[in-house]
Amino acid sequence: MIDEAITAGKVASKVRDLSLKLVKPGAKVFDIAEKIEAKIISSGCGIAFPVNISINELAAHDTAMINDKRVLKKGDVVKVDVGTHIDGFIADTARTVIAGEPNNSLVICVEKCLSNALKFVRPGEKISKVGEVIQGVADSCDLSVVKNLVGHGLGRYNVHTGVSIPNYKNNESGVFKKDELVAIEPYLTDGTGSAVGINRAEIYSLNRLKPVRVRKARELLDWVVKERNGLPFCKRWLNGYGKQLDFILNLLTRQGILTEYKVLREVSEKRVSQREDTVLLVDKPIITTK
Ligand code: MN
Ligand code: MN
């Protein structure tokens, strides 16, 4: 487990840093997404989840759409969130770049939030210490934490499992356990500080299998089971279903077979920054995505 997690982390950080070079005014969101995912595969890893590219007030869960025509503009706040895995052991990491402009306080501050918090991510330490540190840095920058987006445990073939790690001051009593894999991911905004789903989903995952009568839906589900092993996927990967795709995904979501992840937007529509690293909680913790 340790070797796989470390190798997945090395690839994730390499791909993430490459993607930062792709973020510039005039670049197409579609091209960035496809290049990042191709690089994960050619580096010998699996894709743990579709690369999230979330722009400005969109905080998370966005990725390139089918035939996405969006082009980055100067000043866009672009969050690139990359997930790799080897044999189900996941690395999850994100950075924020301002297209064509130097980092602003939103980016500098979230960097400080994460680097300060990571010092306390170690076996036996209180999980609430992370939120305390992040909230302290955010306050000093006069920015808000996006409270309903949190750090999390990473299980085998499971992107969100086990512990939940709030980014704000809290009184929860849990401690980090040895040998677990966790992702620490503060989000900052100059807005209200919460994220809500909009009426668009790009990313889905299997919730629970049930019999399906529609043939095309069954076909899609067979692909999900065979290719994703419980990991998320996106509409862009299913372009071949053509006009039926939305119908099939809605059907499977309504039946509770799939979970859909709506694109999340900061409630006051203010811009959001994010930074994330994965930590392996051995005695001397390893930041696998450094
Ligand atoms: Mn992530
Ligand atoms: Mn994460």
Short mmCIF file of C-alpha atoms and ligand atoms in Angstrom, two decimals:
data_model
loop_
_atom_site.label_atom_id
_atom_site.label_comp_id
_atom_site.label_asym_id
_atom_site.label_seq_id
_atom_site.Cartn_x
_atom_site.Cartn_y
_atom_site.Cartn_z
CA MET A 1 0.00 0.00 0.00
CA ILE A 2 2.78 2.42 0.93
CA ASP A 3 4.69 2.04 -2.35
CA GLU A 4 1.54 2.39 -4.47
CA ALA A 5 0.38 5.48 -2.58
CA ILE A 6 3.79 7.12 -2.91
CA THR A 7 4.12 6.38 -6.64
CA ALA A 8 0.55 7.57 -7.32
CA GLY A 9 1.44 10.74 -5.42
CA LYS A 10 4.56 11.39 -7.48
CA VAL A 11 2.61 11.05 -10.71
CA ALA A 12 -0.25 13.22 -9.41
CA SER A 13 2.10 16.04 -8.46
CA LYS A 14 3.99 15.84 -11.77
CA VAL A 15 0.74 15.92 -13.77
CA ARG A 16 -0.70 18.67 -11.58
CA ASP A 17 2.34 20.87 -12.12
CA LEU A 18 2.23 20.25 -15.86
CA SER A 19 -1.41 21.25 -15.88
CA LEU A 20 -0.54 24.56 -14.27
CA LYS A 21 1.49 25.41 -17.37
CA LEU A 22 -1.58 24.70 -19.50
CA VAL A 23 -3.69 27.24 -17.61
CA LYS A 24 -3.36 30.47 -19.58
CA PRO A 25 -5.62 32.93 -21.35
CA GLY A 26 -6.94 31.46 -24.60
CA ALA A 27 -6.55 27.82 -23.51
CA LYS A 28 -9.58 25.57 -23.94
CA VAL A 29 -10.89 23.83 -20.82
CA PHE A 30 -11.54 20.74 -22.93
CA ASP A 31 -7.95 20.51 -24.16
CA ILE A 32 -6.52 20.97 -20.66
CA ALA A 33 -8.72 18.19 -19.27
CA GLU A 34 -7.89 15.74 -22.05
CA LYS A 35 -4.16 16.43 -21.83
CA ILE A 36 -4.08 15.96 -18.06
CA GLU A 37 -5.96 12.69 -18.15
CA ALA A 38 -3.83 11.34 -21.03
CA LYS A 39 -0.70 12.22 -19.02
CA ILE A 40 -1.96 10.30 -15.98
CA ILE A 41 -2.40 7.19 -18.13
CA SER A 42 0.91 7.56 -19.97
CA SER A 43 2.64 7.92 -16.59
CA GLY A 44 1.42 4.47 -15.59
CA CYS A 45 -1.40 5.39 -13.22
CA GLY A 46 -5.16 5.04 -13.30
CA ILE A 47 -7.43 8.10 -13.20
CA ALA A 48 -8.94 8.22 -9.71
CA PHE A 49 -11.55 10.78 -10.83
CA PRO A 50 -12.08 13.02 -13.87
CA VAL A 51 -9.78 16.01 -13.55
CA ASN A 52 -11.74 18.79 -11.88
CA ILE A 53 -11.27 22.18 -13.52
CA SER A 54 -13.40 24.66 -11.61
CA ILE A 55 -13.27 28.33 -12.56
CA ASN A 56 -13.88 31.49 -10.50
CA GLU A 57 -17.08 31.17 -8.39
CA LEU A 58 -17.39 27.47 -9.30
CA ALA A 59 -15.70 25.83 -6.34
CA ALA A 60 -15.51 22.15 -7.27
CA HIS A 61 -16.88 19.18 -9.25
CA ASP A 62 -16.64 20.84 -12.64
CA THR A 63 -14.76 19.24 -15.51
CA ALA A 64 -14.76 19.75 -19.26
CA MET A 65 -18.18 19.07 -20.76
CA ILE A 66 -18.81 17.17 -23.99
CA ASN A 67 -17.92 19.65 -26.77
CA ASP A 68 -16.96 22.21 -24.13
CA LYS A 69 -16.28 25.54 -25.84
CA ARG A 70 -15.09 27.40 -22.74
CA VAL A 71 -11.85 29.32 -23.16
CA LEU A 72 -9.86 30.70 -20.23
CA LYS A 73 -9.74 34.47 -19.87
CA LYS A 74 -7.04 36.60 -18.27
CA GLY A 75 -7.72 36.80 -14.54
CA ASP A 76 -9.76 33.58 -14.29
CA VAL A 77 -9.20 31.80 -10.98
CA VAL A 78 -8.65 28.21 -12.10
CA LYS A 79 -8.58 25.28 -9.71
CA VAL A 80 -7.10 22.08 -11.12
CA ASP A 81 -7.76 18.99 -8.99
CA VAL A 82 -6.00 15.80 -10.08
CA GLY A 83 -6.58 12.24 -8.88
CA THR A 84 -4.39 9.25 -9.69
CA HIS A 85 -4.28 5.72 -8.37
CA ILE A 86 -2.24 2.57 -8.48
CA ASP A 87 -4.18 -0.57 -7.67
CA GLY A 88 -6.82 1.60 -5.99
CA PHE A 89 -4.41 3.54 -3.74
CA ILE A 90 -5.22 7.18 -4.46
CA ALA A 91 -3.40 10.50 -4.61
CA ASP A 92 -5.62 13.61 -4.62
CA THR A 93 -4.09 17.06 -5.15
CA ALA A 94 -5.13 20.51 -6.31
CA ARG A 95 -3.66 23.91 -7.05
CA THR A 96 -5.14 27.28 -8.03
CA VAL A 97 -3.69 29.47 -10.79
CA ILE A 98 -4.81 32.84 -12.06
CA ALA A 99 -4.74 32.70 -15.85
CA GLY A 100 -2.15 35.16 -17.17
CA GLU A 101 -1.73 37.00 -13.87
CA PRO A 102 0.43 36.59 -10.76
CA ASN A 103 -1.06 34.96 -7.68
CA ASN A 104 -3.37 37.18 -5.65
CA SER A 105 -4.12 37.01 -1.93
CA LEU A 106 -6.76 34.34 -2.52
CA VAL A 107 -4.07 32.00 -3.87
CA ILE A 108 -1.24 33.03 -1.56
CA CYS A 109 -3.42 32.66 1.50
CA VAL A 110 -4.78 29.21 0.65
CA GLU A 111 -1.19 28.09 0.12
CA LYS A 112 -0.33 29.28 3.61
CA CYS A 113 -3.47 27.60 5.02
CA LEU A 114 -2.42 24.25 3.63
CA SER A 115 1.28 24.45 4.45
CA ASN A 116 0.58 25.47 8.06
CA ALA A 117 -2.12 22.83 8.49
CA LEU A 118 0.07 20.03 7.09
CA LYS A 119 2.47 20.44 10.03
CA PHE A 120 -0.26 19.01 12.27
CA VAL A 121 -1.35 16.13 10.07
CA ARG A 122 0.27 13.24 11.92
CA PRO A 123 -0.87 10.11 13.78
CA GLY A 124 -2.41 10.93 17.17
CA GLU A 125 -2.95 14.64 16.44
CA LYS A 126 -6.46 16.02 16.83
CA ILE A 127 -8.23 16.40 13.47
CA SER A 128 -9.74 19.67 14.71
CA LYS A 129 -6.24 21.18 14.74
CA VAL A 130 -6.36 21.39 10.92
CA GLY A 131 -9.51 23.53 10.96
CA GLU A 132 -8.17 25.69 13.76
CA VAL A 133 -4.98 26.47 11.82
CA ILE A 134 -6.76 27.05 8.50
CA GLN A 135 -9.40 29.30 10.03
CA GLY A 136 -6.67 31.29 11.77
CA VAL A 137 -4.80 31.93 8.52
CA ALA A 138 -8.04 32.76 6.66
CA ASP A 139 -9.03 35.27 9.35
CA SER A 140 -5.62 36.92 9.15
CA CYS A 141 -6.12 37.32 5.37
CA ASP A 142 -9.66 38.61 5.83
CA LEU A 143 -11.00 35.74 3.70
CA SER A 144 -13.69 33.13 4.42
CA VAL A 145 -13.31 29.39 4.48
CA VAL A 146 -15.83 27.56 2.28
CA LYS A 147 -17.21 25.60 5.21
CA ASN A 148 -19.05 22.77 3.54
CA LEU A 149 -16.02 21.63 1.53
CA VAL A 150 -13.80 19.48 3.71
CA GLY A 151 -10.75 17.25 3.74
CA HIS A 152 -11.34 13.51 3.81
CA GLY A 153 -9.96 10.03 4.15
CA LEU A 154 -8.97 8.08 1.03
CA GLY A 155 -9.85 4.39 0.90
CA ARG A 156 -8.89 1.78 -1.64
CA TYR A 157 -10.90 2.64 -4.78
CA ASN A 158 -12.78 5.15 -2.62
CA VAL A 159 -12.15 8.88 -2.99
CA HIS A 160 -14.16 9.94 0.07
CA THR A 161 -14.27 7.64 3.06
CA GLY A 162 -13.49 7.53 6.75
CA VAL A 163 -12.66 10.82 8.40
CA SER A 164 -14.05 14.20 7.44
CA ILE A 165 -11.64 17.07 8.10
CA PRO A 166 -13.34 20.48 8.52
CA ASN A 167 -11.44 23.59 7.44
CA TYR A 168 -12.93 25.76 10.19
CA LYS A 169 -12.59 25.92 13.96
CA ASN A 170 -14.50 23.01 15.49
CA ASN A 171 -14.73 20.90 18.63
CA GLU A 172 -14.70 17.45 17.12
CA SER A 173 -12.67 15.01 19.17
CA GLY A 174 -11.29 12.60 16.53
CA VAL A 175 -7.58 12.02 16.00
CA PHE A 176 -5.58 11.04 12.92
CA LYS A 177 -4.96 7.31 12.86
CA LYS A 178 -1.71 5.68 11.86
CA ASP A 179 -1.35 4.21 8.36
CA GLU A 180 -4.36 6.04 6.94
CA LEU A 181 -4.32 8.13 3.79
CA VAL A 182 -5.97 11.56 4.04
CA ALA A 183 -6.49 14.57 1.77
CA ILE A 184 -6.29 18.05 3.29
CA GLU A 185 -8.02 20.66 1.13
CA PRO A 186 -8.85 24.19 2.26
CA TYR A 187 -11.02 26.41 0.05
CA LEU A 188 -11.04 30.20 0.51
CA THR A 189 -13.28 32.94 -0.85
CA ASP A 190 -13.93 36.63 -0.40
CA GLY A 191 -17.63 35.72 -0.41
CA THR A 192 -19.97 34.19 2.17
CA GLY A 193 -18.16 30.87 2.41
CA SER A 194 -20.46 28.08 1.40
CA ALA A 195 -20.94 26.11 -1.80
CA VAL A 196 -24.23 25.03 -3.36
CA GLY A 197 -25.00 22.75 -6.30
CA ILE A 198 -26.00 24.31 -9.60
CA ASN A 199 -28.26 22.66 -12.13
CA ARG A 200 -25.47 20.84 -13.95
CA ALA A 201 -23.59 17.65 -13.16
CA GLU A 202 -20.62 16.30 -15.08
CA ILE A 203 -19.31 13.71 -12.63
CA TYR A 204 -21.02 10.53 -11.41
CA SER A 205 -20.18 7.37 -9.51
CA LEU A 206 -21.80 4.03 -8.81
CA ASN A 207 -23.96 4.07 -5.68
CA ARG A 208 -25.54 0.60 -5.66
CA LEU A 209 -26.29 -1.92 -8.35
CA LYS A 210 -29.88 -2.81 -9.16
CA PRO A 211 -31.48 -4.48 -12.18
CA VAL A 212 -32.07 -2.08 -15.08
CA ARG A 213 -34.47 -2.68 -17.95
CA VAL A 214 -33.27 -0.12 -20.48
CA ARG A 215 -30.63 -1.81 -22.61
CA LYS A 216 -28.41 1.23 -23.15
CA ALA A 217 -28.51 2.00 -19.43
CA ARG A 218 -27.46 -1.56 -18.67
CA GLU A 219 -24.62 -1.23 -21.15
CA LEU A 220 -23.40 1.97 -19.48
CA LEU A 221 -23.62 0.35 -16.07
CA ASP A 222 -21.60 -2.65 -17.26
CA TRP A 223 -18.90 -0.24 -18.41
CA VAL A 224 -18.94 1.55 -15.04
CA VAL A 225 -18.58 -1.70 -13.12
CA LYS A 226 -15.85 -3.05 -15.37
CA GLU A 227 -13.80 0.12 -15.92
CA ARG A 228 -14.29 2.23 -12.80
CA ASN A 229 -14.36 -0.18 -9.85
CA GLY A 230 -16.42 2.30 -7.82
CA LEU A 231 -14.39 5.35 -8.87
CA PRO A 232 -16.07 8.44 -10.41
CA PHE A 233 -16.43 9.08 -14.14
CA CYS A 234 -17.77 11.93 -16.27
CA LYS A 235 -20.10 12.58 -19.16
CA ARG A 236 -17.19 13.57 -21.42
CA TRP A 237 -15.93 9.98 -21.29
CA LEU A 238 -19.30 8.72 -22.53
CA ASN A 239 -19.64 10.84 -25.65
CA GLY A 240 -20.45 7.69 -27.67
CA TYR A 241 -23.94 7.49 -26.12
CA GLY A 242 -24.90 10.63 -28.02
CA LYS A 243 -28.28 12.18 -27.35
CA GLN A 244 -29.36 9.34 -25.05
CA LEU A 245 -26.69 10.06 -22.47
CA ASP A 246 -28.59 12.58 -20.35
CA PHE A 247 -31.67 10.36 -20.34
CA ILE A 248 -29.64 7.33 -19.20
CA LEU A 249 -27.72 9.19 -16.49
CA ASN A 250 -30.89 10.82 -15.14
CA LEU A 251 -32.66 7.46 -15.08
CA LEU A 252 -29.84 5.75 -13.20
CA THR A 253 -29.52 8.67 -10.79
CA ARG A 254 -33.28 8.70 -10.06
CA GLN A 255 -33.17 4.98 -9.33
CA GLY A 256 -30.36 5.49 -6.83
CA ILE A 257 -27.95 3.43 -8.92
CA LEU A 258 -25.65 6.36 -9.65
CA THR A 259 -24.69 9.32 -7.48
CA GLU A 260 -24.43 12.60 -9.38
CA TYR A 261 -22.10 15.35 -8.20
CA LYS A 262 -23.57 18.71 -9.09
CA VAL A 263 -21.10 21.45 -9.96
CA LEU A 264 -20.65 23.49 -6.76
CA ARG A 265 -20.78 27.28 -6.78
CA GLU A 266 -19.91 29.71 -4.02
CA VAL A 267 -23.29 30.89 -2.76
CA SER A 268 -22.53 34.61 -3.07
CA GLU A 269 -20.91 33.96 -6.48
CA LYS A 270 -17.51 35.15 -5.35
CA ARG A 271 -14.28 33.59 -6.53
CA VAL A 272 -12.84 30.57 -4.75
CA SER A 273 -9.30 29.21 -4.35
CA GLN A 274 -8.32 25.68 -3.35
CA ARG A 275 -5.15 23.80 -2.50
CA GLU A 276 -4.88 20.12 -1.67
CA ASP A 277 -2.31 17.50 -0.81
CA THR A 278 -2.51 13.84 0.21
CA VAL A 279 -0.74 12.63 3.34
CA LEU A 280 0.22 9.09 4.28
CA LEU A 281 0.00 8.91 8.07
CA VAL A 282 3.05 6.83 8.91
CA ASP A 283 5.15 7.74 11.99
CA LYS A 284 6.91 10.42 9.99
CA PRO A 285 4.02 11.47 7.72
CA ILE A 286 4.67 11.54 3.97
CA ILE A 287 3.06 14.20 1.79
CA THR A 288 2.70 11.97 -1.26
CA THR A 289 1.73 14.80 -3.62
CA LYS A 290 4.34 17.33 -2.55
MN MN B 1 -9.17 16.78 -4.95
MN MN B 2 -10.08 15.69 -2.15
#
